[in-house]
mmCIF file of C-alpha atoms in Angstrom:
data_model
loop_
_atom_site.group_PDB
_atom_site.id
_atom_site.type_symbol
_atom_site.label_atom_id
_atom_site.label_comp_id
_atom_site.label_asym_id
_atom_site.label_seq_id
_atom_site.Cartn_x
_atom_site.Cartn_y
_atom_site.Cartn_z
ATOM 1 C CA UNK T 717 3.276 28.901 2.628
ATOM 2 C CA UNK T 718 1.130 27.009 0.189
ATOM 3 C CA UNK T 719 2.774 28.427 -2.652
ATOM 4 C CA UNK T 720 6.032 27.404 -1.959
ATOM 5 C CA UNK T 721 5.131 23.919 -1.158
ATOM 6 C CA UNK T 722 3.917 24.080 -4.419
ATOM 7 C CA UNK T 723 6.775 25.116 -5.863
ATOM 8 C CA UNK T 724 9.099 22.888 -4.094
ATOM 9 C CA UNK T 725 6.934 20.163 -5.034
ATOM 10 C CA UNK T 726 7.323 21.185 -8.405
ATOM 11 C CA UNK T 727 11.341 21.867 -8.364
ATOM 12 C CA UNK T 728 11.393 17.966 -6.585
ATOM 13 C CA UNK T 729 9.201 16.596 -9.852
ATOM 14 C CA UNK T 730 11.658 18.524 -12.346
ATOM 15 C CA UNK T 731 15.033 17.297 -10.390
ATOM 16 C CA UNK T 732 13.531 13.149 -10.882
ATOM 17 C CA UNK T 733 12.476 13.600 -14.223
ATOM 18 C CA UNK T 734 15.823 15.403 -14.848
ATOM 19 C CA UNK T 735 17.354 11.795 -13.245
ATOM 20 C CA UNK T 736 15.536 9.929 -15.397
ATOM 21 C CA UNK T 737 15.273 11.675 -18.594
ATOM 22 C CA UNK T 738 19.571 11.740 -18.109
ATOM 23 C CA UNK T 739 19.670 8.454 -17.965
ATOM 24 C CA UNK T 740 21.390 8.430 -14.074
ATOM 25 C CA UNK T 741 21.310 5.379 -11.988
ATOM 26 C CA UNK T 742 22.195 5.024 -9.229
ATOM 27 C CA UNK T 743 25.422 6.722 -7.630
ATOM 28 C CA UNK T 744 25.365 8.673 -10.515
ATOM 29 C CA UNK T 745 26.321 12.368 -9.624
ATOM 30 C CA UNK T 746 23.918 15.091 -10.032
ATOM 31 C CA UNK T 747 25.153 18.869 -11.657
ATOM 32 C CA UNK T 748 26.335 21.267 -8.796
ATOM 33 C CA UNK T 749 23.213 23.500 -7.318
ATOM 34 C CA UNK T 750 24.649 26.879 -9.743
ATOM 35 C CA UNK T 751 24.155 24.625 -12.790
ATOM 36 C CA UNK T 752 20.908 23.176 -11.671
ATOM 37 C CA UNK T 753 19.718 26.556 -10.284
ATOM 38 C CA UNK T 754 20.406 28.060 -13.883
ATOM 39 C CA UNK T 755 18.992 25.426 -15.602
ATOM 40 C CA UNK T 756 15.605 25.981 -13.920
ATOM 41 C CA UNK T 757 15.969 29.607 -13.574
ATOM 42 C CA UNK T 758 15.915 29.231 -9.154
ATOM 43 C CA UNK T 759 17.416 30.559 -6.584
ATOM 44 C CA UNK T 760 19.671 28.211 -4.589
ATOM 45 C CA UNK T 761 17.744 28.261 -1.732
ATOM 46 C CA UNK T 762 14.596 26.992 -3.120
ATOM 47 C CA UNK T 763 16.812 24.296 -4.947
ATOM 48 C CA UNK T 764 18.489 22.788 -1.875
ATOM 49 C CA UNK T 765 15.447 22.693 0.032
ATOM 50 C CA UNK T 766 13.818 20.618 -2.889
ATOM 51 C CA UNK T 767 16.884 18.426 -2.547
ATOM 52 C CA UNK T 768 16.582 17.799 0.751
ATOM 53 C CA UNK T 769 12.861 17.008 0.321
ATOM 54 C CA UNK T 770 14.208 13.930 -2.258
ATOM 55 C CA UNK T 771 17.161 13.030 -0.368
ATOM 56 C CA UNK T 772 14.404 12.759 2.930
ATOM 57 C CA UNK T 773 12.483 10.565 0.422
ATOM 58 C CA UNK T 774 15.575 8.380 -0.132
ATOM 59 C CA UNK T 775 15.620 9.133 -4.193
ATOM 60 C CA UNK T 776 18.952 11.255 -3.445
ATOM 61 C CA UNK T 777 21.674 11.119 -1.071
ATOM 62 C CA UNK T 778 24.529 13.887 -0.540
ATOM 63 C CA UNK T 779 27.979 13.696 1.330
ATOM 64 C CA UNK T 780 29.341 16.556 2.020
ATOM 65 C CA UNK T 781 32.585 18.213 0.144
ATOM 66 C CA UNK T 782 31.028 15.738 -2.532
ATOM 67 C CA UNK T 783 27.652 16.458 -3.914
ATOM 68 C CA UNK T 784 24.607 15.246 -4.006
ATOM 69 C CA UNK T 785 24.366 11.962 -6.328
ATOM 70 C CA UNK T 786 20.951 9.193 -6.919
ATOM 71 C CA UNK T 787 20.602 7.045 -4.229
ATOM 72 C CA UNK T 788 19.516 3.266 -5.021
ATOM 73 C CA UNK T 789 16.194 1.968 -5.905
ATOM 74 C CA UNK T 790 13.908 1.667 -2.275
ATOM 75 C CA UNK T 791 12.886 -2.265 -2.683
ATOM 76 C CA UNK T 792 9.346 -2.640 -1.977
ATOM 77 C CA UNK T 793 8.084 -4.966 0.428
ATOM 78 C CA UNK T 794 4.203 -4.990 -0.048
ATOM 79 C CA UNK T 795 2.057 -6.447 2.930
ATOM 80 C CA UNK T 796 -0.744 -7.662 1.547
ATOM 81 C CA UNK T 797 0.307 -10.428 -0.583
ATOM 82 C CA UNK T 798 1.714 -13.952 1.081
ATOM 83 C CA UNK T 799 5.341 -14.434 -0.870
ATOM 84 C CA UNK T 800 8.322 -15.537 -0.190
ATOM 85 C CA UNK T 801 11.283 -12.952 -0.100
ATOM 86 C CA UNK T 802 12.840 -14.547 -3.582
ATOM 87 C CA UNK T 803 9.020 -14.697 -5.278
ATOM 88 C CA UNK T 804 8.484 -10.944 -3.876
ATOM 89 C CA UNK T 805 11.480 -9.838 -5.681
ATOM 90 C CA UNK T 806 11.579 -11.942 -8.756
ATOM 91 C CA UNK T 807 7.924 -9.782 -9.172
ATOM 92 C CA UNK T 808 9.517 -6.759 -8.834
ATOM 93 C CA UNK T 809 12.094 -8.108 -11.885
ATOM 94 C CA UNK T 810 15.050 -7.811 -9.035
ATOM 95 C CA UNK T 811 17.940 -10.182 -9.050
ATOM 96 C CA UNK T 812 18.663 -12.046 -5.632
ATOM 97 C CA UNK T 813 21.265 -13.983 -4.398
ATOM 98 C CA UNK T 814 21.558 -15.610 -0.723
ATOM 99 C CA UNK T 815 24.545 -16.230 1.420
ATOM 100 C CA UNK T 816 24.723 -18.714 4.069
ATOM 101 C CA UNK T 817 25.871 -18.062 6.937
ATOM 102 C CA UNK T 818 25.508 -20.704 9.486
ATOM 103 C CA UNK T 819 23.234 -23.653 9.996
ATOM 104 C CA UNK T 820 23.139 -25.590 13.382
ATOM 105 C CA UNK T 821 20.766 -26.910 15.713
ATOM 106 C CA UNK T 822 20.284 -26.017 19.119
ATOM 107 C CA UNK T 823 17.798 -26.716 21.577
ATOM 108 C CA UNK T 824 14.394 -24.427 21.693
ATOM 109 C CA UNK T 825 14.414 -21.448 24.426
ATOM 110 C CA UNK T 826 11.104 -19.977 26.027
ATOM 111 C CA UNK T 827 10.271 -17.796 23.225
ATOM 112 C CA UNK T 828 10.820 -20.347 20.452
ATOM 113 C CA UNK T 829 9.129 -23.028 22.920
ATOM 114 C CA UNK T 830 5.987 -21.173 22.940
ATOM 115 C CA UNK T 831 5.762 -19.641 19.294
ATOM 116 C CA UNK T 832 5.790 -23.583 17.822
ATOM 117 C CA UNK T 833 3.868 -24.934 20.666
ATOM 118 C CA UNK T 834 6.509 -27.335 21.590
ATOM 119 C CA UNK T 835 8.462 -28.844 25.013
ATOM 120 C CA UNK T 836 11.443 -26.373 26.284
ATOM 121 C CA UNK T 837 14.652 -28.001 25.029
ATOM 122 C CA UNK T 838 13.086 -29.568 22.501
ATOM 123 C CA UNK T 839 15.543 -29.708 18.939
ATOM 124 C CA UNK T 840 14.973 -26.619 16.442
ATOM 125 C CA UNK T 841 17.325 -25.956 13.109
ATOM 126 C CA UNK T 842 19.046 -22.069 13.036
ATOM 127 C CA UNK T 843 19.432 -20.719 9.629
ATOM 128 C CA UNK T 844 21.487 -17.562 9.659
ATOM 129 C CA UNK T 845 21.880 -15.913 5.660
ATOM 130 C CA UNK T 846 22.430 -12.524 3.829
ATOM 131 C CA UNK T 847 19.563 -11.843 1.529
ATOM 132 C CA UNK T 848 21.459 -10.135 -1.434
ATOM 133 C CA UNK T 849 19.316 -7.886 -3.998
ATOM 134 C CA UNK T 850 20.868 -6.515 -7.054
ATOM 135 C CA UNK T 851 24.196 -7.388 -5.914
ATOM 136 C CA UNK T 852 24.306 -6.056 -2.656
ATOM 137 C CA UNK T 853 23.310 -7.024 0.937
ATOM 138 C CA UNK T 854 19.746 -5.771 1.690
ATOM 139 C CA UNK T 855 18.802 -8.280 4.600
ATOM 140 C CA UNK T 856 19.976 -10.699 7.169
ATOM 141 C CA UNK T 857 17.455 -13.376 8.250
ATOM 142 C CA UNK T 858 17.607 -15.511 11.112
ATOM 143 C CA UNK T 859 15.274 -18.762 10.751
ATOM 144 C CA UNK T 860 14.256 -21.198 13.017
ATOM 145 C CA UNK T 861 12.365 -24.141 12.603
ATOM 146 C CA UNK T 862 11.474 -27.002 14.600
ATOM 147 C CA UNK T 863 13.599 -30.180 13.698
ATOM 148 C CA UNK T 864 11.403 -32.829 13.644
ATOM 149 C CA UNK T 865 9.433 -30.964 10.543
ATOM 150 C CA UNK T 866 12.775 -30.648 8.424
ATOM 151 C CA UNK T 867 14.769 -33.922 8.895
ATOM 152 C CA UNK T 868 18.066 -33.572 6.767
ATOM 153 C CA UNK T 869 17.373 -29.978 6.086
ATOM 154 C CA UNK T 870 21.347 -29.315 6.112
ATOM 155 C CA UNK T 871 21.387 -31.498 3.085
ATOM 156 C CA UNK T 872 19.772 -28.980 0.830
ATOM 157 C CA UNK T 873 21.240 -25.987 -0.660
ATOM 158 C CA UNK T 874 20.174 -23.438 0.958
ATOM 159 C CA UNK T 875 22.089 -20.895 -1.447
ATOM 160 C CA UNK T 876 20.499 -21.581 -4.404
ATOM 161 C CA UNK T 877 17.008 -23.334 -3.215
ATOM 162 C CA UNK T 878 14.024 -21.871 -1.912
ATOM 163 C CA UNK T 879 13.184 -22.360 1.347
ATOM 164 C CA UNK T 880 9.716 -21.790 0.925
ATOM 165 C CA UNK T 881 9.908 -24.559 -1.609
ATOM 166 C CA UNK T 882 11.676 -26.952 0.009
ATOM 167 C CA UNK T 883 9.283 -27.230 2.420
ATOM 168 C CA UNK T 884 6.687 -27.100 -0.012
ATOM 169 C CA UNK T 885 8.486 -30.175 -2.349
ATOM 170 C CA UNK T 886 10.431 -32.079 0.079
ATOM 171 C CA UNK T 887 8.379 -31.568 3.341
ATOM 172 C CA UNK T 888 4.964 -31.385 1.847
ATOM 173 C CA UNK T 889 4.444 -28.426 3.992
ATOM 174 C CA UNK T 890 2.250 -25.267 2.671
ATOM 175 C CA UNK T 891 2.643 -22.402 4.077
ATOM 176 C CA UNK T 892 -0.349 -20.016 4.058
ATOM 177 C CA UNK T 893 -0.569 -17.541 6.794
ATOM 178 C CA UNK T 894 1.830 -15.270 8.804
ATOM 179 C CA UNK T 895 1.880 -12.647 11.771
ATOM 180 C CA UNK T 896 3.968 -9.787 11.597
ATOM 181 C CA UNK T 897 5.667 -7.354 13.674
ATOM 182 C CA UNK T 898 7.500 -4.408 12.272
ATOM 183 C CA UNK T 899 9.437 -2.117 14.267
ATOM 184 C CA UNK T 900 12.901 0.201 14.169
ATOM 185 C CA UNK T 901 15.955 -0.878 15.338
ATOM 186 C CA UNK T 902 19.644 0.198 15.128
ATOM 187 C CA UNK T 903 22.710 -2.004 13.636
ATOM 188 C CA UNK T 904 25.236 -3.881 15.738
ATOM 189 C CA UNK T 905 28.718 -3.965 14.775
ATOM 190 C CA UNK T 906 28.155 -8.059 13.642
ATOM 191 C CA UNK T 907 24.884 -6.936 11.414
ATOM 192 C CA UNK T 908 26.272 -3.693 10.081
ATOM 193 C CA UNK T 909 29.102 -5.918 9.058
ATOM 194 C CA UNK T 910 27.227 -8.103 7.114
ATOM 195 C CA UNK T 911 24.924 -5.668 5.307
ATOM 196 C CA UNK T 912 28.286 -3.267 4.461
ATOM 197 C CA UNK T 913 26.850 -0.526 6.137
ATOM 198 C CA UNK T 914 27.921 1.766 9.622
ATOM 199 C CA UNK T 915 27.251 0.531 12.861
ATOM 200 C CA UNK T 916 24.352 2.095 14.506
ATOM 201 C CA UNK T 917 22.653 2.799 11.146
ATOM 202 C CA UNK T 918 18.845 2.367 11.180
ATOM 203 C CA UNK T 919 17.168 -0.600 9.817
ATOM 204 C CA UNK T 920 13.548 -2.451 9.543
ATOM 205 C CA UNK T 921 13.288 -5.329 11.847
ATOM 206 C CA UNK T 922 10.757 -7.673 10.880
ATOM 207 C CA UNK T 923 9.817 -10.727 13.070
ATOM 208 C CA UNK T 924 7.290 -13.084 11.134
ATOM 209 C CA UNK T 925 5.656 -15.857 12.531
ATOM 210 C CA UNK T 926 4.627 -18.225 9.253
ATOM 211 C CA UNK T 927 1.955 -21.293 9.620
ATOM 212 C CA UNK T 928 0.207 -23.826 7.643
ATOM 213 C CA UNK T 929 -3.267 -23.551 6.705
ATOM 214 C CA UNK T 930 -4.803 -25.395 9.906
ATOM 215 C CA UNK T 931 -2.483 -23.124 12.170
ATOM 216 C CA UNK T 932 0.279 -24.767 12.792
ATOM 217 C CA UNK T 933 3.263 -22.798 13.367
ATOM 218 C CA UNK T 934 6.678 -23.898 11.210
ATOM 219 C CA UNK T 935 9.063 -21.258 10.731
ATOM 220 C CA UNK T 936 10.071 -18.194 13.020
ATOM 221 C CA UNK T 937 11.923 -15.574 11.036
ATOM 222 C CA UNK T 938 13.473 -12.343 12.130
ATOM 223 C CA UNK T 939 14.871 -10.364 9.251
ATOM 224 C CA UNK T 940 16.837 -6.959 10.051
ATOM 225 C CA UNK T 941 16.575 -4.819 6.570
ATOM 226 C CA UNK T 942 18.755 -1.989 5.492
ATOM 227 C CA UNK T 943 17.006 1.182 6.642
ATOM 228 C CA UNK T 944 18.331 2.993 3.620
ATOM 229 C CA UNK T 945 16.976 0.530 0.618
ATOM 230 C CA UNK T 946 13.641 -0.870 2.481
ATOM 231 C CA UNK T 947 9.745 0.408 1.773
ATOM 232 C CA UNK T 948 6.651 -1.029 2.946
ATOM 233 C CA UNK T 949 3.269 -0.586 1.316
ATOM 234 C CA UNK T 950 0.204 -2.149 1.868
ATOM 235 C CA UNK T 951 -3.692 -2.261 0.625
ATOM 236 C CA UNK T 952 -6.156 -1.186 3.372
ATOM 237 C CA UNK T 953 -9.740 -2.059 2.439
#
């Protein structure tokens, strides 16, 4: 059993350096399993499984009558550095783009009462956008905020400003520290719509909890991430 690990590990290295050596990005189509079997000198077998081992790791995808063709980069969302989503993907040389889609206020429910420490009822902002990466629709955010720590927030554009900035410039507010809580979940029809993906598709779900540097608690985010285009990594010392 060893051995053929190893040599479906090995099969899997030749297939991405045959991606990237050929130039292929991504929905490119791969050659059909008889050329790539010949190529290699394989049987099919041995090739499909090392397929499936790369399309499990998200490098390929296949649809069926179709082939098997690269999937899209996985964007990388390390954990152990403090960055905004814009900052975190400007390092990883991406282009972003955001999409607004709605702003209101509303008053604060039990859960946002206690997370900022504040009266029931009292006024928080909503920020609803699509977090676009490379052109397409990797993440929808939901952002709340209490009120009386943004006044005129709506004023700003949103679009095309950071928020982390804003609050930094504007506000004078610095935001060092955040909790975290990752988990699975599974697209509505409203979400799936957004991201251009099918309902019921898996995604990351990520609810962060971001303070200032003598604890106190400004913005509530929860961001649901396409399942298919989202890592995590992280530094454990």
């Amino acid at each position: 059993m060893a051995k053929y690990d190893t040599v479906r590990s090995d099969l899997a290295e030749k297939i991405e350096a045959y991606i990237n050596q050929s130039g292929l990005s991504a929905h490119d189509k791969l050659p059909s399993e008889r050329e790539l079997s010949a190529l290699w000198d394989v049987n099919r077998m041995t090739l499909r499984q090392a397929i499936e081992r790369l399309v499990d790791e998200g490098i390929l995808y296949s649809l069926h009558g179709s082939g098997t063709y690269v999937a899209p980069r996985k964007i990388n969302r390390n954990l152990w550095q403090f960055l905004s989503f814009s900052d975190a993907m400007k390092e990883s040389g991406l282009h972003t783009h955001t999409t607004v889609i709605s702003f209101r206020k509303m008053e604060a429910n039990k859960l946002l009462a206690k997370t900022f420490s504040i009266l029931l009822g009292t006024e928080v902002v909503e920020l609803v956008r699509i977090r676009h990466v490379e052109n397409e629709p990797f993440a929808l955010e939901t952002i709340y905020l209490p009120s009386c720590l943004v006044p005129g927030l709506e004023q700003h554009d949103l679009e095309k400003q950071s928020l982390y900035a804003i609050l930094r410039e504007v506000y004078r507010i610095e935001l060092t520290k955040s909790k975290q809580e990752i988990s699975i979940t599974y697209l509505t029809e409203e979400e799936a719509s957004y991201l251009g993906v099918a309902p019921g598709d898996a995604a990351i779900c990520t609810k962060v909890v971001t303070a200032t540097e003598d604890k106190l608690p400004v913005e509530y985010t929860i961001e649901i991430a396409r399942g298919d285009r989202c890592m995590f990594s992280t530094i454990l010392k």
